[in-house]
Coordinates of C-alpha atoms in Angstrom, one line a residue:
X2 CA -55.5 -140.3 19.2
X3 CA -53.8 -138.2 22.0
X4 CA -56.0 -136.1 24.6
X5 CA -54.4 -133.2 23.5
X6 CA -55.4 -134.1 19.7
X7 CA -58.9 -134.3 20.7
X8 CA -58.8 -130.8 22.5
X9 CA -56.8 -129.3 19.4
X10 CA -59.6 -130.8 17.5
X11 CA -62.3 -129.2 19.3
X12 CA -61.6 -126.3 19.7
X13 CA -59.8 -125.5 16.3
X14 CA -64.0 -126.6 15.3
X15 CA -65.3 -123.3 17.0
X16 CA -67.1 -121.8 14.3
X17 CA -66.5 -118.3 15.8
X18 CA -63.0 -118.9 15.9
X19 CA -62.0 -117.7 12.7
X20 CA -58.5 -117.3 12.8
X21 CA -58.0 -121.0 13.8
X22 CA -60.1 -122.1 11.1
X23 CA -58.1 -119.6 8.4
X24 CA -55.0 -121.1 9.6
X25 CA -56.7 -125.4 9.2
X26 CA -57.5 -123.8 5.8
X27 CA -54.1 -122.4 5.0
X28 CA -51.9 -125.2 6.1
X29 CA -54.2 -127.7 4.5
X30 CA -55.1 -129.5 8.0
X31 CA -58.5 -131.8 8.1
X32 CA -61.2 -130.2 9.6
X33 CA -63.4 -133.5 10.1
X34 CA -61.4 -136.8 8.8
X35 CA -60.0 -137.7 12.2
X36 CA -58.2 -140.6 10.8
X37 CA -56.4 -138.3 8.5
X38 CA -55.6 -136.2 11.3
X39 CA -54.1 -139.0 13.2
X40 CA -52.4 -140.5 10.4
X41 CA -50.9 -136.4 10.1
X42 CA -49.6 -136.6 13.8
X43 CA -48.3 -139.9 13.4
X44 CA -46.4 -139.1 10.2
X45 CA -45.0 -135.3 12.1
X46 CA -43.8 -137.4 14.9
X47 CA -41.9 -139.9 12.7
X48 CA -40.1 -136.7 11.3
X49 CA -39.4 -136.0 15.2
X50 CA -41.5 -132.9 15.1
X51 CA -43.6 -131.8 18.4
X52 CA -46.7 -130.2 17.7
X53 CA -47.8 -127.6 20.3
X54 CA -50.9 -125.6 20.0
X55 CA -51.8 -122.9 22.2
X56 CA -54.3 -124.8 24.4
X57 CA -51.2 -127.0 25.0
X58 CA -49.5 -126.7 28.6
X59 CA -46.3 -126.6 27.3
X60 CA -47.1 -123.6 25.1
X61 CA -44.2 -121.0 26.1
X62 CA -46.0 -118.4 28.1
X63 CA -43.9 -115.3 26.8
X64 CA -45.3 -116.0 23.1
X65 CA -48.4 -114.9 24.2
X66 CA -47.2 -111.4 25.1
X67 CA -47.0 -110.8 21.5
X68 CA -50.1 -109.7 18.8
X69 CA -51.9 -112.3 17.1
X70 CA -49.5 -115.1 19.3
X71 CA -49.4 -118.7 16.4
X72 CA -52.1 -121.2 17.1
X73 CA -49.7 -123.9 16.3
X74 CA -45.7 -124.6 16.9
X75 CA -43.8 -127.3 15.1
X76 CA -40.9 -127.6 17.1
X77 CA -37.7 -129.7 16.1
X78 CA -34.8 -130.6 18.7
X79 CA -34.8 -129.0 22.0
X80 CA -38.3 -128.0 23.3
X81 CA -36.6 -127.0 26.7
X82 CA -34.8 -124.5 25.2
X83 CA -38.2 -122.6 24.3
X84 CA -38.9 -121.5 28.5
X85 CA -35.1 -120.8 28.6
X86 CA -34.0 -116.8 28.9
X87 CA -33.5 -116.1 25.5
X88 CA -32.3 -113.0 23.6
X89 CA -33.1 -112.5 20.0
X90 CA -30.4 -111.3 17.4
X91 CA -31.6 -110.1 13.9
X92 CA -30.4 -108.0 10.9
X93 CA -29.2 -107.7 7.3
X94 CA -29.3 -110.5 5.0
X95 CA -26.6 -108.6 3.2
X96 CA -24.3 -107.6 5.5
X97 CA -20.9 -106.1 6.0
X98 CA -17.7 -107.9 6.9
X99 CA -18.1 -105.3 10.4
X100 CA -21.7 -106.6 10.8
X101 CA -21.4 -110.4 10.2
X102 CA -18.0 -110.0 12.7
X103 CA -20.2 -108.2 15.5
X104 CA -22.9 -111.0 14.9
X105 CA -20.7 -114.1 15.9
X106 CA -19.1 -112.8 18.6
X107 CA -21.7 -110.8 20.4
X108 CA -24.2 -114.0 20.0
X109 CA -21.1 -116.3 21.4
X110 CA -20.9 -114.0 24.1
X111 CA -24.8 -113.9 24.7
X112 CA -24.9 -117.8 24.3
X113 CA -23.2 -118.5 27.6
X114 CA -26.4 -117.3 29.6
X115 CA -29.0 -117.4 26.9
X116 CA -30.5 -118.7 24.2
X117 CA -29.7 -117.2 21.0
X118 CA -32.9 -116.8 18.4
X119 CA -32.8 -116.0 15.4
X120 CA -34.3 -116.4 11.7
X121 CA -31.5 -118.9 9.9
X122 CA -31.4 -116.3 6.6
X123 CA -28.4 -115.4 5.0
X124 CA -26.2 -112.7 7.0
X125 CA -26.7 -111.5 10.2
X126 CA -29.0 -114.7 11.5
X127 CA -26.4 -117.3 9.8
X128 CA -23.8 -115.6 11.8
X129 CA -25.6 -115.5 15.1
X130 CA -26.4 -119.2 15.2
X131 CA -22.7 -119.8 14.2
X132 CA -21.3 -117.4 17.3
X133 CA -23.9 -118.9 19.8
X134 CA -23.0 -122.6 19.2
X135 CA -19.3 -121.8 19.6
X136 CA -20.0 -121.2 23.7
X137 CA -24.0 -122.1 24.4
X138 CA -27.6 -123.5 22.3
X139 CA -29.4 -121.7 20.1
X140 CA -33.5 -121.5 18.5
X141 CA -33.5 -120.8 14.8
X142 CA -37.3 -119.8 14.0
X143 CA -38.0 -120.2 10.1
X144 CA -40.3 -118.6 7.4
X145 CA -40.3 -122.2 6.5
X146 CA -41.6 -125.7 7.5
X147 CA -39.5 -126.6 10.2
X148 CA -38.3 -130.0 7.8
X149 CA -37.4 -127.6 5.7
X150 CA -33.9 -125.7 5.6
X151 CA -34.2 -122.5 4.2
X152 CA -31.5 -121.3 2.6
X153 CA -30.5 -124.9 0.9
X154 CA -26.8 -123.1 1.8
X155 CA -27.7 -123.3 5.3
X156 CA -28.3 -127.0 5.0
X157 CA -25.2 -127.6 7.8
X158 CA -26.0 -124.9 10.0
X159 CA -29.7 -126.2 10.0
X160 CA -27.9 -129.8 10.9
X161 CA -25.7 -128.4 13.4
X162 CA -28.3 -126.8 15.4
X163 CA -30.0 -130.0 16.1
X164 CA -26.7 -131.8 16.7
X165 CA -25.5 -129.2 19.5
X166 CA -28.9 -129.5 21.3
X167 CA -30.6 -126.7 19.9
X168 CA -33.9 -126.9 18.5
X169 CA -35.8 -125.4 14.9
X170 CA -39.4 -123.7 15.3
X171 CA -42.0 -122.8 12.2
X172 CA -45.4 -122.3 13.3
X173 CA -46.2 -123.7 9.4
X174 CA -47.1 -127.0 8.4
X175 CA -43.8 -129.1 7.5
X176 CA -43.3 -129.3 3.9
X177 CA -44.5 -125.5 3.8
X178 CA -41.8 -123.7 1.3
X179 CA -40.4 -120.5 2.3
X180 CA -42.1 -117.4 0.8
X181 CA -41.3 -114.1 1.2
X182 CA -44.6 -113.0 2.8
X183 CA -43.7 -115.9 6.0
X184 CA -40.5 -114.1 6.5
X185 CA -42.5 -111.0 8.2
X186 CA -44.8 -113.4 9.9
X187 CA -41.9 -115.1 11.8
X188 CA -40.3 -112.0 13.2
X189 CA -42.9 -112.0 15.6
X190 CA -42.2 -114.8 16.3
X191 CA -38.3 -114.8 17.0
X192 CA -39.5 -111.5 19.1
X193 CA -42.2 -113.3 21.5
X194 CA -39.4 -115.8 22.2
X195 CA -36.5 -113.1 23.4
X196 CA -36.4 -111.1 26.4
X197 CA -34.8 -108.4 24.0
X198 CA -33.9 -107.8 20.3
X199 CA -30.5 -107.0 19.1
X200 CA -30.3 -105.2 15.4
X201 CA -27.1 -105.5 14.3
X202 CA -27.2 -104.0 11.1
X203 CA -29.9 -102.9 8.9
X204 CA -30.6 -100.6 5.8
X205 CA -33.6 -97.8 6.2
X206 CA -36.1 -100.5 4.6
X207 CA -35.2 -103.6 6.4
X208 CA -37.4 -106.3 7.6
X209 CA -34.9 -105.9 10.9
X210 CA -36.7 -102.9 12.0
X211 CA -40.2 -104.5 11.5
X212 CA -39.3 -106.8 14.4
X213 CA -37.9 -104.1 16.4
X214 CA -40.9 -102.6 16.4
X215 CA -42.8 -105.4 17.1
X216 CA -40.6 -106.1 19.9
X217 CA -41.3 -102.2 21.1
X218 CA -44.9 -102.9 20.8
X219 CA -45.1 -106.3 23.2
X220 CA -42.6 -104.0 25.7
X221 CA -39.5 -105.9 25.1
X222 CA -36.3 -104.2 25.0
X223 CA -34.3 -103.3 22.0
X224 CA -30.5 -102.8 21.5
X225 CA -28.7 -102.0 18.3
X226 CA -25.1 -101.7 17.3
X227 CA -23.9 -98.2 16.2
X228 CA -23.1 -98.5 12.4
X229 CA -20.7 -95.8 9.6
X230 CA -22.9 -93.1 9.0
X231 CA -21.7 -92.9 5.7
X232 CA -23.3 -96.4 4.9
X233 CA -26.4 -97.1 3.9
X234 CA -26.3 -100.6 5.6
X235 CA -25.9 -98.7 9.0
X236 CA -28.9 -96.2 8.7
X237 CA -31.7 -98.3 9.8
X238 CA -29.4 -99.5 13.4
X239 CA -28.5 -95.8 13.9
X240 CA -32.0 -94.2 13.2
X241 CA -32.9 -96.9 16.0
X242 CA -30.5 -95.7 18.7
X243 CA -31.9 -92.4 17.8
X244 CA -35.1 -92.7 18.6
X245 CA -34.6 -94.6 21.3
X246 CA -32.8 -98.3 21.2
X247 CA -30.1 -98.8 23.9
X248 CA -26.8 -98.8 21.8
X249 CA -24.8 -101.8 21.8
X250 CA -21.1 -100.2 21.6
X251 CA -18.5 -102.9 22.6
X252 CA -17.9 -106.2 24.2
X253 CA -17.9 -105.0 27.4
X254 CA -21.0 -102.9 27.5
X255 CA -22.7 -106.0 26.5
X256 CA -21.6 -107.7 29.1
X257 CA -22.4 -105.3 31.3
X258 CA -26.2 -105.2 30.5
X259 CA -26.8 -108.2 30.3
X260 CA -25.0 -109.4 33.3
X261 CA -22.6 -112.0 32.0
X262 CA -19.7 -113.3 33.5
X263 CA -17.5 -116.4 33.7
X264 CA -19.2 -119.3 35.7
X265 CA -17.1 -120.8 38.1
X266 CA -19.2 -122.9 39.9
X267 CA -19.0 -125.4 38.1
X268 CA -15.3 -125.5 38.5
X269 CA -15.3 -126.4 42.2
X270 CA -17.5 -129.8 41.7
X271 CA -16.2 -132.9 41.9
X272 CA -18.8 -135.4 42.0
X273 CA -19.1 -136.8 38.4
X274 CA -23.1 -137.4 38.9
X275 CA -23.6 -133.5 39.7
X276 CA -20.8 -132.3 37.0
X277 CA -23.4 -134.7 34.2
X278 CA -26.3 -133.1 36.0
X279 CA -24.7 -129.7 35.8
X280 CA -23.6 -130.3 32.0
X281 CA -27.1 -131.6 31.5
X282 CA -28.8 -128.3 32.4
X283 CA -25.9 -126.2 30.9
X284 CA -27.1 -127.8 27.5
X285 CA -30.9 -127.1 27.6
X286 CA -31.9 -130.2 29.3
X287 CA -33.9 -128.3 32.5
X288 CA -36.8 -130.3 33.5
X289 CA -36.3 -133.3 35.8
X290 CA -37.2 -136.0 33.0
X291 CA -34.6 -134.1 30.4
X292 CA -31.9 -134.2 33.5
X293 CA -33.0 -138.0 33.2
X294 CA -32.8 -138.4 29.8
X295 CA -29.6 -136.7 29.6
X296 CA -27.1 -138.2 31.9
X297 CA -28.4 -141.7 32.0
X298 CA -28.5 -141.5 36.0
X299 CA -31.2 -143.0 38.1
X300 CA -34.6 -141.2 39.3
X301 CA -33.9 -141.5 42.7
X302 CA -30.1 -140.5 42.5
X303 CA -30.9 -137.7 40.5
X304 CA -33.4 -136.6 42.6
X305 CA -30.8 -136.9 45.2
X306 CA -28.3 -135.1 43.5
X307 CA -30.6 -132.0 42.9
X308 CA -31.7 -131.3 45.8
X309 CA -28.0 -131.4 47.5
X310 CA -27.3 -128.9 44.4
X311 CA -30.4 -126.7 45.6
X312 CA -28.9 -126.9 49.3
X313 CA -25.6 -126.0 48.4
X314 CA -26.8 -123.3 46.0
X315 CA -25.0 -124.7 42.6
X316 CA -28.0 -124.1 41.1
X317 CA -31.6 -123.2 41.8
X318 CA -35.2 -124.4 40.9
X319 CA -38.5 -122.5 39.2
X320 CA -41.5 -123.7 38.4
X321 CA -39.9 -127.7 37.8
X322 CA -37.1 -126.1 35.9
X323 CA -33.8 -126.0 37.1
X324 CA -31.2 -122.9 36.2
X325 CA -27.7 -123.0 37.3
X326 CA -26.6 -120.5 39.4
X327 CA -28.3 -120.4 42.8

């Protein structure tokens, strides 16, 4: 058993911490068999599941800006992509032709700076994912075990995710089914992860505007995209902007807040070790061992190649991640 399984372990024991113990209970975790526990990490792992609990250094820092932050994170795919600059995109499961249009393209937009997250329902999620691995990665959080692709109709866009370097995240056990009652639960989620929420479209009632206030609540920024009056699928997005959301009201406003434009540094490189290095971080893979990992280089001649990259300001380095742009 792993250090980190042994400090899991001891503290999820506190008996005044009550809502770790609640969630052992829930998710049908073993409070005392070790072996079972280690025979449960070794059977997540074969899945390719990482486990990170919030005692964990590579818990994402932002996630704990939020209320009642999960204890536990089953992540599948990516794990860089978690301390990436991400912007969350939510709405409708049953949306309009307008709304599922606005979805795809502002996320494809989005996706070539950030991370797109999202919850992988029907709708306005489905469509976000879609748009953001047409230019850039994306997170899909799910209501869900994270083996467990929720809707069965969004088997392939579950698969695709993974297969374009992006990465799944449930803070459930895997095997958990989806319920309706996890679907709230994971908004918070999907909100501690984004620098800011876009609503895209939403009815009076939906669970849309549950995350945006949640997101208003942690101090993170919301934006929503003016819908028809006349529509009831509009009036939850437009009572937003009225009380307050910054209104989303084309392509180029977008842009403009969020301070995207066409990269074209990557243009003027011509060594083929910095354009895989480059192409490595431009696909999620920021630490130094993912930059490894990725382009099949050498240690030393990576580490060579980044710090020439660094000088010449192709791209730029924070706390052992590496971001392109310098």
């Amino acid at each position: 058993m792993n250090r980190n399984s042994l400090i899991w372990m001891k503290e999820f024991l506190k008996e005044d911490n009550l809502k770790i113990l609640k969630h052992l209970k829930e998710n049908r975790i073993p409070l005392i068999d070790y072996g079972k526990l280690e025979e449960f990490y070794k059977d997540v792992e074969a899945k390719g599941i990482k486990i990170i609990t919030y005692f964990d250094n590579e818990y994402p820092e932002k996630l704990k800006r939020i209320y009642n932050p999960p204890l536990v994170l089953y992540v599948k795919g990516n794990i860089d992509l978690l301390y990436e600059k991400s912007i969350g995109i939510v709405g409708s499961r049953k949306c309009t032709a307008y709304g599922r249009n606005i979805s795809t393209n502002f996320a494809k937009i989005l996706a070539e700076k950030y991370v797109v997250v999202s919850g992988m329902a029907f709708g306005i999620d489905a469509a976000a994912h879609k748009g953001a691995l047409k230019s850039g990665k994306t997170i899909a959080v799910l209501g869900s075990g994270v083996d467990v692709a929720y809707p069965r109709s969004n088997v392939k866009l579950y698969e695709d995710i993974l297969n374009n370097g992006g990465c799944i995240v449930s803070e459930y056990r895997p095997g958990t089914p989806a319920t309706p009652f996890r679907f709230p639960e994971r908004n918070r989620i999907i909100v501690g992860l984004s620098e800011g929420i876009i609503v895209v479209e939403a009815a009076k009632k939906s669970g849309s505007l549950i995350t945006a206030r949640l997101a208003v609540e942690s101090g993170i920024d919301v934006y929503a995209i003016p819908g028809d009056i006349t529509r009831k699928s509009s009036e939850g997005t437009n009572e937003l902007i009225y009380n307050g959301a910054i209104p989303l009201i084309s392509e180029k406003v977008l842009k403009e807040i969020f301070n995207i434009e066409e990269n074209k540094k990557t243009k003027r490189i011509e060594n083929e070790d910095d354009l895989k290095i480059i192409m490595a971080i431009d696909n999620g893979y920021n630490t130094f061992e993912g930059i490894v990992s990725y382009t099949r280089l050498s240690t030393p001649l990576v580490l060579q190649r980044l710090t020439i990259l660094v000088m010449n300001k192709i791209i730029f380095e924070e706390n052992g991640r590496y971001h392109l742009g310098g």
